[in-house]
Amino acid sequence: MKLQRKNRLRATALGVIAVSSALALTACGSDNNSGGGSTGGSGDKTTGAASSVKCDGAKGQLLASGSSAQKNAMDLWVKNYMAACKDAQVNYKSSSSGDGIVAFTQGTVGFAGSDSPLNPQQVEDSKKVCSGGQGINLPMVGGPIAVGFHVEGVDSLVLDASTIAKIFNGKITKWNDEAITKLNPSAKLPDLAIQAFHRSTDSGTTENLTKYLSATAKTDWPYPPAKKWAASGGQAASGSGDVAAQVKQVNGAIGYFELSYAASQSIKTVDINTGASAPVKATAENASKAIAAAKIAGTGKDLALKLDYTTKAEGAYPLVLVTYEVACDKGNEPATLGAVKSFLAYTASADGQKLLTDASYAPIPAEINAKVLETVNSLS
């Protein structure tokens, strides 16, 4: 089985020369790689940030793929890590959580990024490539899922869970609908059709959005939480970057994506009426207040978190996600184990986590992050 996985890793390496080249350029100052989106001018974040990287002899090529939600954070991490560890090359292909988990359970990547923890079947599948072990969830990136909108003449917008659900479920179709005007009495909302954009492929961002809607507006969102978009209607786009690009371009558009995409493209975002004394803005700080209340739901070395989407705490933005790096607890490929441990130790380090706020993400709470570092160091 390990020989088969090694062969697959070699085959995949040959197929990602384009990705490798893009990331090599990133290390030299470019912000572009596969998966779209932008780092929002992150090219100057390298200074001093790589000083805490411990290469520990890491060398060769480490392939990884998955969540586009963490792409902008991963761009920064890869750039700094490769600047410090000259003998190692990390290639992260930004696609979707679903694609990343498939690649991981097929043994073609050293780790995967996913906005939702492995489900029981995926854990079982991972045992085929994690010799003597299994895939585990390591929370690494937190942040708000922004609901971005583009309505000319409207600079701020408040929505609650019910109106968000009705919009994405096709029950509210005009921007001057009574439900929206009631929440925004001073806004001049036009008689304009709403064009709602969602993800076209299986997406952890979609799953977290639908977990939020299921928990807070079940009557208006009658579908179970899922990576695959369930509602009819709307328009689909591939990846958070593409959804954000559509919202940026189309008057009347609304969509959902990580705050870093809204920040890098200057897209206005919805404030959510949670029932607290004031609507809550989508900011990394406000997301951190919600993520800080998360509980570890995994067992053993698995650090999957349970989030409270129904929070009404003052200043806590409830529509959040945590992106996990999925790795083998045991049975990692010897050729890439050193790079996996070294790279993930950097992303979970104080310096690595500090970069997240600059990129409009939220660092993982310190108590949980300490357990992540301990687990990363124990990978074998």
Short mmCIF file of N, CA and C in Angstrom, two decimals, residues 202-353:
data_model
loop_
_atom_site.label_atom_id
_atom_site.label_comp_id
_atom_site.label_asym_id
_atom_site.label_seq_id
_atom_site.Cartn_x
_atom_site.Cartn_y
_atom_site.Cartn_z
N ASP A 202 -18.64 20.72 -4.64
CA ASP A 202 -18.72 20.43 -3.21
C ASP A 202 -17.78 21.36 -2.45
N SER A 203 -18.31 22.01 -1.44
CA SER A 203 -17.57 23.09 -0.79
C SER A 203 -17.80 23.07 0.72
N GLY A 204 -16.71 23.14 1.46
CA GLY A 204 -16.83 23.28 2.91
C GLY A 204 -17.41 24.62 3.29
N THR A 205 -17.16 25.65 2.49
CA THR A 205 -17.76 26.95 2.75
C THR A 205 -19.28 26.86 2.65
N THR A 206 -19.76 26.15 1.63
CA THR A 206 -21.20 25.91 1.50
C THR A 206 -21.73 25.15 2.70
N GLU A 207 -20.99 24.13 3.13
CA GLU A 207 -21.46 23.34 4.27
C GLU A 207 -21.57 24.18 5.53
N ASN A 208 -20.59 25.06 5.76
CA ASN A 208 -20.67 25.92 6.95
C ASN A 208 -21.79 26.94 6.84
N LEU A 209 -22.01 27.51 5.65
CA LEU A 209 -23.15 28.41 5.46
C LEU A 209 -24.45 27.69 5.76
N THR A 210 -24.60 26.48 5.24
CA THR A 210 -25.86 25.75 5.43
C THR A 210 -26.01 25.22 6.86
N LYS A 211 -24.90 25.00 7.54
CA LYS A 211 -25.00 24.68 8.98
C LYS A 211 -25.56 25.87 9.74
N TYR A 212 -25.10 27.06 9.38
CA TYR A 212 -25.59 28.27 10.01
C TYR A 212 -27.08 28.46 9.72
N LEU A 213 -27.48 28.32 8.47
CA LEU A 213 -28.88 28.51 8.11
C LEU A 213 -29.78 27.45 8.73
N SER A 214 -29.30 26.22 8.78
CA SER A 214 -30.09 25.15 9.40
C SER A 214 -30.27 25.37 10.89
N ALA A 215 -29.25 25.94 11.52
CA ALA A 215 -29.32 26.16 12.97
C ALA A 215 -30.15 27.38 13.34
N THR A 216 -30.22 28.37 12.44
CA THR A 216 -30.84 29.64 12.81
C THR A 216 -32.10 29.99 12.02
N ALA A 217 -32.35 29.30 10.90
CA ALA A 217 -33.51 29.64 10.07
C ALA A 217 -34.04 28.39 9.38
N LYS A 218 -34.28 27.36 10.17
CA LYS A 218 -34.65 26.07 9.60
C LYS A 218 -35.94 26.13 8.79
N THR A 219 -36.89 26.94 9.20
CA THR A 219 -38.15 27.05 8.46
C THR A 219 -37.91 27.58 7.05
N ASP A 220 -36.99 28.52 6.93
CA ASP A 220 -36.71 29.15 5.64
C ASP A 220 -35.62 28.44 4.86
N TRP A 221 -34.89 27.55 5.52
CA TRP A 221 -33.85 26.75 4.85
C TRP A 221 -34.09 25.28 5.21
N PRO A 222 -34.96 24.60 4.46
CA PRO A 222 -35.41 23.25 4.84
C PRO A 222 -34.46 22.12 4.43
N TYR A 223 -33.23 22.47 4.07
CA TYR A 223 -32.30 21.46 3.58
C TYR A 223 -31.27 21.12 4.67
N PRO A 224 -30.80 19.89 4.71
CA PRO A 224 -29.75 19.54 5.67
C PRO A 224 -28.42 20.17 5.27
N PRO A 225 -27.55 20.45 6.23
CA PRO A 225 -26.24 20.99 5.89
C PRO A 225 -25.49 20.03 4.97
N ALA A 226 -24.83 20.58 3.96
CA ALA A 226 -24.13 19.73 3.00
C ALA A 226 -23.12 20.55 2.22
N LYS A 227 -22.10 19.87 1.71
CA LYS A 227 -21.12 20.53 0.85
C LYS A 227 -21.72 20.88 -0.52
N LYS A 228 -22.69 20.10 -0.95
CA LYS A 228 -23.32 20.31 -2.25
C LYS A 228 -24.51 21.24 -2.10
N TRP A 229 -24.61 22.22 -2.99
CA TRP A 229 -25.70 23.20 -2.93
C TRP A 229 -27.02 22.51 -3.21
N ALA A 230 -28.00 22.71 -2.33
CA ALA A 230 -29.26 21.97 -2.42
C ALA A 230 -30.40 22.78 -3.02
N ALA A 231 -30.39 24.09 -2.83
CA ALA A 231 -31.52 24.91 -3.27
C ALA A 231 -31.52 25.04 -4.79
N SER A 232 -32.72 25.20 -5.34
CA SER A 232 -32.83 25.41 -6.79
C SER A 232 -32.67 26.89 -7.10
N GLY A 233 -32.39 27.18 -8.35
CA GLY A 233 -32.24 28.57 -8.75
C GLY A 233 -30.87 29.11 -8.38
N GLY A 234 -30.71 30.39 -8.56
CA GLY A 234 -29.43 31.00 -8.31
C GLY A 234 -28.44 30.70 -9.42
N GLN A 235 -27.23 31.23 -9.28
CA GLN A 235 -26.18 31.01 -10.27
C GLN A 235 -24.96 30.43 -9.58
N ALA A 236 -24.28 29.53 -10.27
CA ALA A 236 -23.16 28.82 -9.68
C ALA A 236 -21.83 29.32 -10.23
N ALA A 237 -20.82 29.29 -9.37
CA ALA A 237 -19.45 29.64 -9.78
C ALA A 237 -18.50 28.74 -9.03
N SER A 238 -17.35 28.49 -9.62
CA SER A 238 -16.39 27.54 -9.06
C SER A 238 -15.39 28.25 -8.16
N GLY A 239 -15.42 27.90 -6.88
CA GLY A 239 -14.45 28.46 -5.94
C GLY A 239 -14.87 29.80 -5.38
N SER A 240 -14.36 30.09 -4.18
CA SER A 240 -14.69 31.36 -3.54
C SER A 240 -14.25 32.55 -4.38
N GLY A 241 -13.09 32.42 -5.04
CA GLY A 241 -12.60 33.51 -5.86
C GLY A 241 -13.54 33.85 -7.01
N ASP A 242 -14.10 32.81 -7.63
CA ASP A 242 -15.01 33.04 -8.76
C ASP A 242 -16.35 33.62 -8.28
N VAL A 243 -16.85 33.14 -7.14
CA VAL A 243 -18.08 33.70 -6.60
C VAL A 243 -17.88 35.18 -6.29
N ALA A 244 -16.76 35.51 -5.65
CA ALA A 244 -16.47 36.90 -5.32
C ALA A 244 -16.36 37.75 -6.59
N ALA A 245 -15.73 37.21 -7.62
CA ALA A 245 -15.58 37.96 -8.87
C ALA A 245 -16.93 38.27 -9.50
N GLN A 246 -17.86 37.34 -9.43
CA GLN A 246 -19.20 37.56 -9.98
C GLN A 246 -19.93 38.65 -9.20
N VAL A 247 -19.84 38.60 -7.87
CA VAL A 247 -20.49 39.61 -7.06
C VAL A 247 -19.89 40.99 -7.35
N LYS A 248 -18.60 41.04 -7.52
CA LYS A 248 -17.91 42.30 -7.83
C LYS A 248 -18.42 42.90 -9.14
N GLN A 249 -18.71 42.06 -10.12
CA GLN A 249 -19.04 42.52 -11.46
C GLN A 249 -20.52 42.81 -11.68
N VAL A 250 -21.40 42.11 -10.97
CA VAL A 250 -22.83 42.12 -11.31
C VAL A 250 -23.63 42.99 -10.33
N ASN A 251 -24.28 44.02 -10.85
CA ASN A 251 -25.15 44.84 -10.02
C ASN A 251 -26.39 44.01 -9.64
N GLY A 252 -26.68 43.96 -8.35
CA GLY A 252 -27.80 43.15 -7.86
C GLY A 252 -27.35 41.82 -7.31
N ALA A 253 -26.04 41.57 -7.30
CA ALA A 253 -25.53 40.26 -6.90
C ALA A 253 -25.34 40.15 -5.39
N ILE A 254 -25.40 38.92 -4.93
CA ILE A 254 -25.07 38.57 -3.55
C ILE A 254 -24.44 37.18 -3.58
N GLY A 255 -23.48 36.94 -2.72
CA GLY A 255 -22.82 35.64 -2.66
C GLY A 255 -22.12 35.48 -1.32
N TYR A 256 -21.49 34.34 -1.13
CA TYR A 256 -20.81 34.06 0.13
C TYR A 256 -19.40 33.56 -0.16
N PHE A 257 -18.46 34.03 0.65
CA PHE A 257 -17.05 33.66 0.50
C PHE A 257 -16.31 34.18 1.73
N GLU A 258 -15.09 33.76 1.88
CA GLU A 258 -14.30 34.16 3.03
C GLU A 258 -14.00 35.66 2.95
N LEU A 259 -13.87 36.28 4.12
CA LEU A 259 -13.70 37.73 4.19
C LEU A 259 -12.48 38.20 3.41
N SER A 260 -11.45 37.38 3.33
CA SER A 260 -10.23 37.80 2.61
C SER A 260 -10.53 38.13 1.15
N TYR A 261 -11.48 37.42 0.54
CA TYR A 261 -11.85 37.69 -0.85
C TYR A 261 -12.58 39.03 -0.95
N ALA A 262 -13.44 39.32 0.02
CA ALA A 262 -14.13 40.61 0.02
C ALA A 262 -13.14 41.74 0.23
N ALA A 263 -12.19 41.54 1.15
CA ALA A 263 -11.22 42.59 1.44
C ALA A 263 -10.33 42.87 0.24
N SER A 264 -9.87 41.82 -0.43
CA SER A 264 -8.94 42.01 -1.55
C SER A 264 -9.60 42.61 -2.77
N GLN A 265 -10.95 42.45 -2.90
CA GLN A 265 -11.65 42.97 -4.06
C GLN A 265 -12.58 44.15 -3.73
N SER A 266 -12.47 44.64 -2.49
CA SER A 266 -13.28 45.80 -2.05
C SER A 266 -14.77 45.56 -2.26
N ILE A 267 -15.23 44.40 -1.82
CA ILE A 267 -16.65 44.04 -1.92
C ILE A 267 -17.34 44.36 -0.59
N LYS A 268 -18.48 45.02 -0.64
CA LYS A 268 -19.22 45.34 0.58
C LYS A 268 -19.82 44.06 1.17
N THR A 269 -19.88 44.01 2.49
CA THR A 269 -20.38 42.81 3.16
C THR A 269 -21.55 43.12 4.09
N VAL A 270 -22.39 42.14 4.28
CA VAL A 270 -23.60 42.26 5.09
C VAL A 270 -23.25 42.23 6.58
N ASP A 271 -23.91 43.11 7.36
CA ASP A 271 -23.89 43.00 8.82
C ASP A 271 -25.05 42.09 9.21
N ILE A 272 -24.80 41.17 10.15
CA ILE A 272 -25.83 40.20 10.52
C ILE A 272 -26.52 40.60 11.81
N ASN A 273 -27.86 40.66 11.76
CA ASN A 273 -28.67 40.88 12.95
C ASN A 273 -28.83 39.53 13.64
N THR A 274 -28.12 39.35 14.75
CA THR A 274 -28.13 38.06 15.47
C THR A 274 -29.12 38.05 16.63
N GLY A 275 -29.68 39.21 16.93
CA GLY A 275 -30.50 39.33 18.13
C GLY A 275 -29.75 40.03 19.25
N ALA A 276 -28.46 40.32 19.02
CA ALA A 276 -27.68 41.10 19.97
C ALA A 276 -28.13 42.56 19.89
N SER A 277 -27.54 43.42 20.68
CA SER A 277 -28.00 44.81 20.74
C SER A 277 -27.74 45.57 19.44
N ALA A 278 -26.77 45.10 18.65
CA ALA A 278 -26.47 45.76 17.38
C ALA A 278 -26.06 44.71 16.35
N PRO A 279 -26.35 44.96 15.07
CA PRO A 279 -25.89 44.03 14.03
C PRO A 279 -24.37 43.87 14.08
N VAL A 280 -23.90 42.71 13.68
CA VAL A 280 -22.48 42.39 13.81
C VAL A 280 -21.81 42.38 12.44
N LYS A 281 -20.70 43.10 12.34
CA LYS A 281 -19.96 43.17 11.09
C LYS A 281 -19.10 41.93 10.89
N ALA A 282 -18.85 41.60 9.64
CA ALA A 282 -17.96 40.49 9.31
C ALA A 282 -16.52 40.97 9.41
N THR A 283 -15.90 40.74 10.56
CA THR A 283 -14.50 41.09 10.75
C THR A 283 -13.80 39.90 11.39
N ALA A 284 -12.47 39.85 11.24
CA ALA A 284 -11.70 38.77 11.84
C ALA A 284 -11.86 38.79 13.36
N GLU A 285 -11.88 39.99 13.94
CA GLU A 285 -12.02 40.11 15.40
C GLU A 285 -13.36 39.57 15.86
N ASN A 286 -14.44 39.91 15.16
CA ASN A 286 -15.77 39.44 15.55
C ASN A 286 -15.92 37.94 15.33
N ALA A 287 -15.27 37.41 14.29
CA ALA A 287 -15.29 35.97 14.08
C ALA A 287 -14.54 35.25 15.19
N SER A 288 -13.44 35.85 15.65
CA SER A 288 -12.66 35.24 16.72
C SER A 288 -13.48 35.09 18.00
N LYS A 289 -14.39 36.04 18.24
CA LYS A 289 -15.24 35.95 19.43
C LYS A 289 -16.15 34.74 19.36
N ALA A 290 -16.62 34.41 18.16
CA ALA A 290 -17.47 33.23 18.00
C ALA A 290 -16.65 31.95 18.05
N ILE A 291 -15.49 31.95 17.39
CA ILE A 291 -14.66 30.74 17.33
C ILE A 291 -14.10 30.41 18.71
N ALA A 292 -13.86 31.43 19.54
CA ALA A 292 -13.32 31.20 20.88
C ALA A 292 -14.22 30.31 21.73
N ALA A 293 -15.51 30.28 21.38
CA ALA A 293 -16.46 29.45 22.14
C ALA A 293 -16.55 28.02 21.61
N ALA A 294 -15.76 27.70 20.57
CA ALA A 294 -15.81 26.36 19.98
C ALA A 294 -15.29 25.31 20.96
N LYS A 295 -15.83 24.11 20.86
CA LYS A 295 -15.42 22.99 21.69
C LYS A 295 -14.80 21.90 20.81
N ILE A 296 -13.80 21.22 21.34
CA ILE A 296 -13.21 20.11 20.60
C ILE A 296 -14.17 18.93 20.64
N ALA A 297 -14.59 18.50 19.47
CA ALA A 297 -15.54 17.38 19.37
C ALA A 297 -14.85 16.09 18.98
N GLY A 298 -13.62 16.17 18.46
CA GLY A 298 -12.89 14.98 18.05
C GLY A 298 -12.35 14.22 19.25
N THR A 299 -11.90 13.00 19.01
CA THR A 299 -11.32 12.18 20.06
C THR A 299 -9.89 11.82 19.70
N GLY A 300 -9.09 11.49 20.72
CA GLY A 300 -7.70 11.14 20.47
C GLY A 300 -6.96 12.35 19.91
N LYS A 301 -6.24 12.13 18.83
CA LYS A 301 -5.48 13.21 18.21
C LYS A 301 -6.32 14.05 17.26
N ASP A 302 -7.55 13.63 17.02
CA ASP A 302 -8.42 14.39 16.12
C ASP A 302 -8.95 15.62 16.85
N LEU A 303 -8.80 16.78 16.24
CA LEU A 303 -9.15 18.04 16.89
C LEU A 303 -10.29 18.76 16.18
N ALA A 304 -11.23 18.02 15.62
CA ALA A 304 -12.41 18.61 15.00
C ALA A 304 -13.16 19.45 16.04
N LEU A 305 -13.68 20.59 15.61
CA LEU A 305 -14.35 21.53 16.52
C LEU A 305 -15.86 21.56 16.28
N LYS A 306 -16.58 21.88 17.34
CA LYS A 306 -18.02 22.12 17.25
C LYS A 306 -18.25 23.61 17.45
N LEU A 307 -18.83 24.26 16.44
CA LEU A 307 -19.06 25.70 16.48
C LEU A 307 -20.51 26.00 16.87
N ASP A 308 -20.71 27.13 17.54
CA ASP A 308 -22.06 27.56 17.92
C ASP A 308 -22.53 28.63 16.94
N TYR A 309 -23.33 28.22 15.96
CA TYR A 309 -23.81 29.16 14.95
C TYR A 309 -24.96 30.02 15.46
N THR A 310 -25.53 29.68 16.61
CA THR A 310 -26.69 30.41 17.12
C THR A 310 -26.31 31.48 18.14
N THR A 311 -25.02 31.74 18.30
CA THR A 311 -24.60 32.69 19.33
C THR A 311 -25.25 34.06 19.14
N LYS A 312 -25.61 34.66 20.26
CA LYS A 312 -26.12 36.03 20.28
C LYS A 312 -25.23 36.92 21.13
N ALA A 313 -24.02 36.45 21.39
CA ALA A 313 -23.08 37.22 22.20
C ALA A 313 -22.77 38.54 21.50
N GLU A 314 -22.60 39.58 22.29
CA GLU A 314 -22.33 40.90 21.73
C GLU A 314 -21.04 40.87 20.91
N GLY A 315 -21.14 41.34 19.67
CA GLY A 315 -19.97 41.45 18.82
C GLY A 315 -19.46 40.15 18.26
N ALA A 316 -20.19 39.05 18.44
CA ALA A 316 -19.74 37.75 17.91
C ALA A 316 -20.41 37.50 16.56
N TYR A 317 -19.59 37.38 15.52
CA TYR A 317 -20.11 37.13 14.17
C TYR A 317 -20.31 35.63 14.01
N PRO A 318 -21.57 35.18 13.82
CA PRO A 318 -21.88 33.75 13.92
C PRO A 318 -21.58 32.92 12.69
N LEU A 319 -21.47 33.57 11.53
CA LEU A 319 -21.30 32.82 10.28
C LEU A 319 -19.80 32.64 10.04
N VAL A 320 -19.25 31.61 10.67
CA VAL A 320 -17.81 31.39 10.65
C VAL A 320 -17.49 30.00 10.12
N LEU A 321 -16.24 29.84 9.76
CA LEU A 321 -15.76 28.51 9.43
C LEU A 321 -14.38 28.33 10.03
N VAL A 322 -14.02 27.08 10.21
CA VAL A 322 -12.66 26.71 10.58
C VAL A 322 -12.16 25.76 9.51
N THR A 323 -11.02 26.10 8.93
CA THR A 323 -10.43 25.23 7.92
C THR A 323 -9.39 24.33 8.59
N TYR A 324 -9.50 23.05 8.27
CA TYR A 324 -8.60 22.05 8.83
C TYR A 324 -7.53 21.65 7.83
N GLU A 325 -6.35 21.33 8.34
CA GLU A 325 -5.39 20.59 7.54
C GLU A 325 -5.56 19.12 7.96
N VAL A 326 -5.79 18.27 6.99
CA VAL A 326 -6.05 16.86 7.24
C VAL A 326 -4.78 16.08 6.93
N ALA A 327 -4.28 15.36 7.93
CA ALA A 327 -3.05 14.60 7.77
C ALA A 327 -3.19 13.25 8.46
N CYS A 328 -2.28 12.34 8.17
CA CYS A 328 -2.26 11.05 8.85
C CYS A 328 -1.64 11.21 10.23
N ASP A 329 -2.27 10.63 11.26
CA ASP A 329 -1.63 10.66 12.57
C ASP A 329 -0.43 9.71 12.59
N LYS A 330 -0.57 8.58 11.89
CA LYS A 330 0.51 7.62 11.71
C LYS A 330 0.51 7.16 10.25
N GLY A 331 1.65 6.68 9.79
CA GLY A 331 1.70 6.13 8.44
C GLY A 331 1.91 7.14 7.35
N ASN A 332 2.43 8.34 7.70
CA ASN A 332 2.78 9.31 6.68
C ASN A 332 3.94 8.78 5.84
N GLU A 333 3.99 9.20 4.59
CA GLU A 333 5.09 8.80 3.72
C GLU A 333 6.42 9.31 4.28
N PRO A 334 7.40 8.44 4.46
CA PRO A 334 8.70 8.89 5.00
C PRO A 334 9.31 10.03 4.19
N ALA A 335 9.11 10.01 2.87
CA ALA A 335 9.72 11.04 2.02
C ALA A 335 9.17 12.43 2.27
N THR A 336 7.93 12.52 2.76
CA THR A 336 7.30 13.83 2.96
C THR A 336 6.97 14.13 4.41
N LEU A 337 7.18 13.17 5.31
CA LEU A 337 6.82 13.38 6.72
C LEU A 337 7.52 14.61 7.30
N GLY A 338 8.82 14.75 7.03
CA GLY A 338 9.55 15.88 7.59
C GLY A 338 8.97 17.21 7.13
N ALA A 339 8.63 17.30 5.85
CA ALA A 339 8.07 18.55 5.33
C ALA A 339 6.68 18.81 5.87
N VAL A 340 5.86 17.75 6.00
CA VAL A 340 4.52 17.91 6.56
C VAL A 340 4.60 18.48 7.97
N LYS A 341 5.46 17.88 8.80
CA LYS A 341 5.57 18.33 10.20
C LYS A 341 6.16 19.73 10.28
N SER A 342 7.19 19.98 9.49
CA SER A 342 7.85 21.28 9.53
C SER A 342 6.92 22.40 9.05
N PHE A 343 6.23 22.15 7.94
CA PHE A 343 5.35 23.18 7.38
C PHE A 343 4.16 23.44 8.29
N LEU A 344 3.49 22.38 8.77
CA LEU A 344 2.32 22.57 9.62
C LEU A 344 2.69 23.16 10.98
N ALA A 345 3.91 22.85 11.45
CA ALA A 345 4.37 23.47 12.69
C ALA A 345 4.53 24.98 12.50
N TYR A 346 4.97 25.38 11.31
CA TYR A 346 5.07 26.82 11.05
C TYR A 346 3.69 27.46 10.96
N THR A 347 2.76 26.84 10.24
CA THR A 347 1.44 27.45 10.09
C THR A 347 0.74 27.60 11.44
N ALA A 348 1.02 26.67 12.37
CA ALA A 348 0.39 26.73 13.68
C ALA A 348 1.20 27.55 14.69
N SER A 349 2.38 28.02 14.29
CA SER A 349 3.22 28.80 15.20
C SER A 349 2.64 30.18 15.44
N ALA A 350 3.19 30.87 16.43
CA ALA A 350 2.71 32.23 16.72
C ALA A 350 2.89 33.13 15.51
N ASP A 351 4.02 33.03 14.82
CA ASP A 351 4.24 33.85 13.63
C ASP A 351 3.28 33.48 12.51
N GLY A 352 3.08 32.18 12.31
CA GLY A 352 2.16 31.74 11.26
C GLY A 352 0.74 32.20 11.50
N GLN A 353 0.30 32.10 12.73
CA GLN A 353 -1.06 32.51 13.06
C GLN A 353 -1.22 34.04 13.04
#
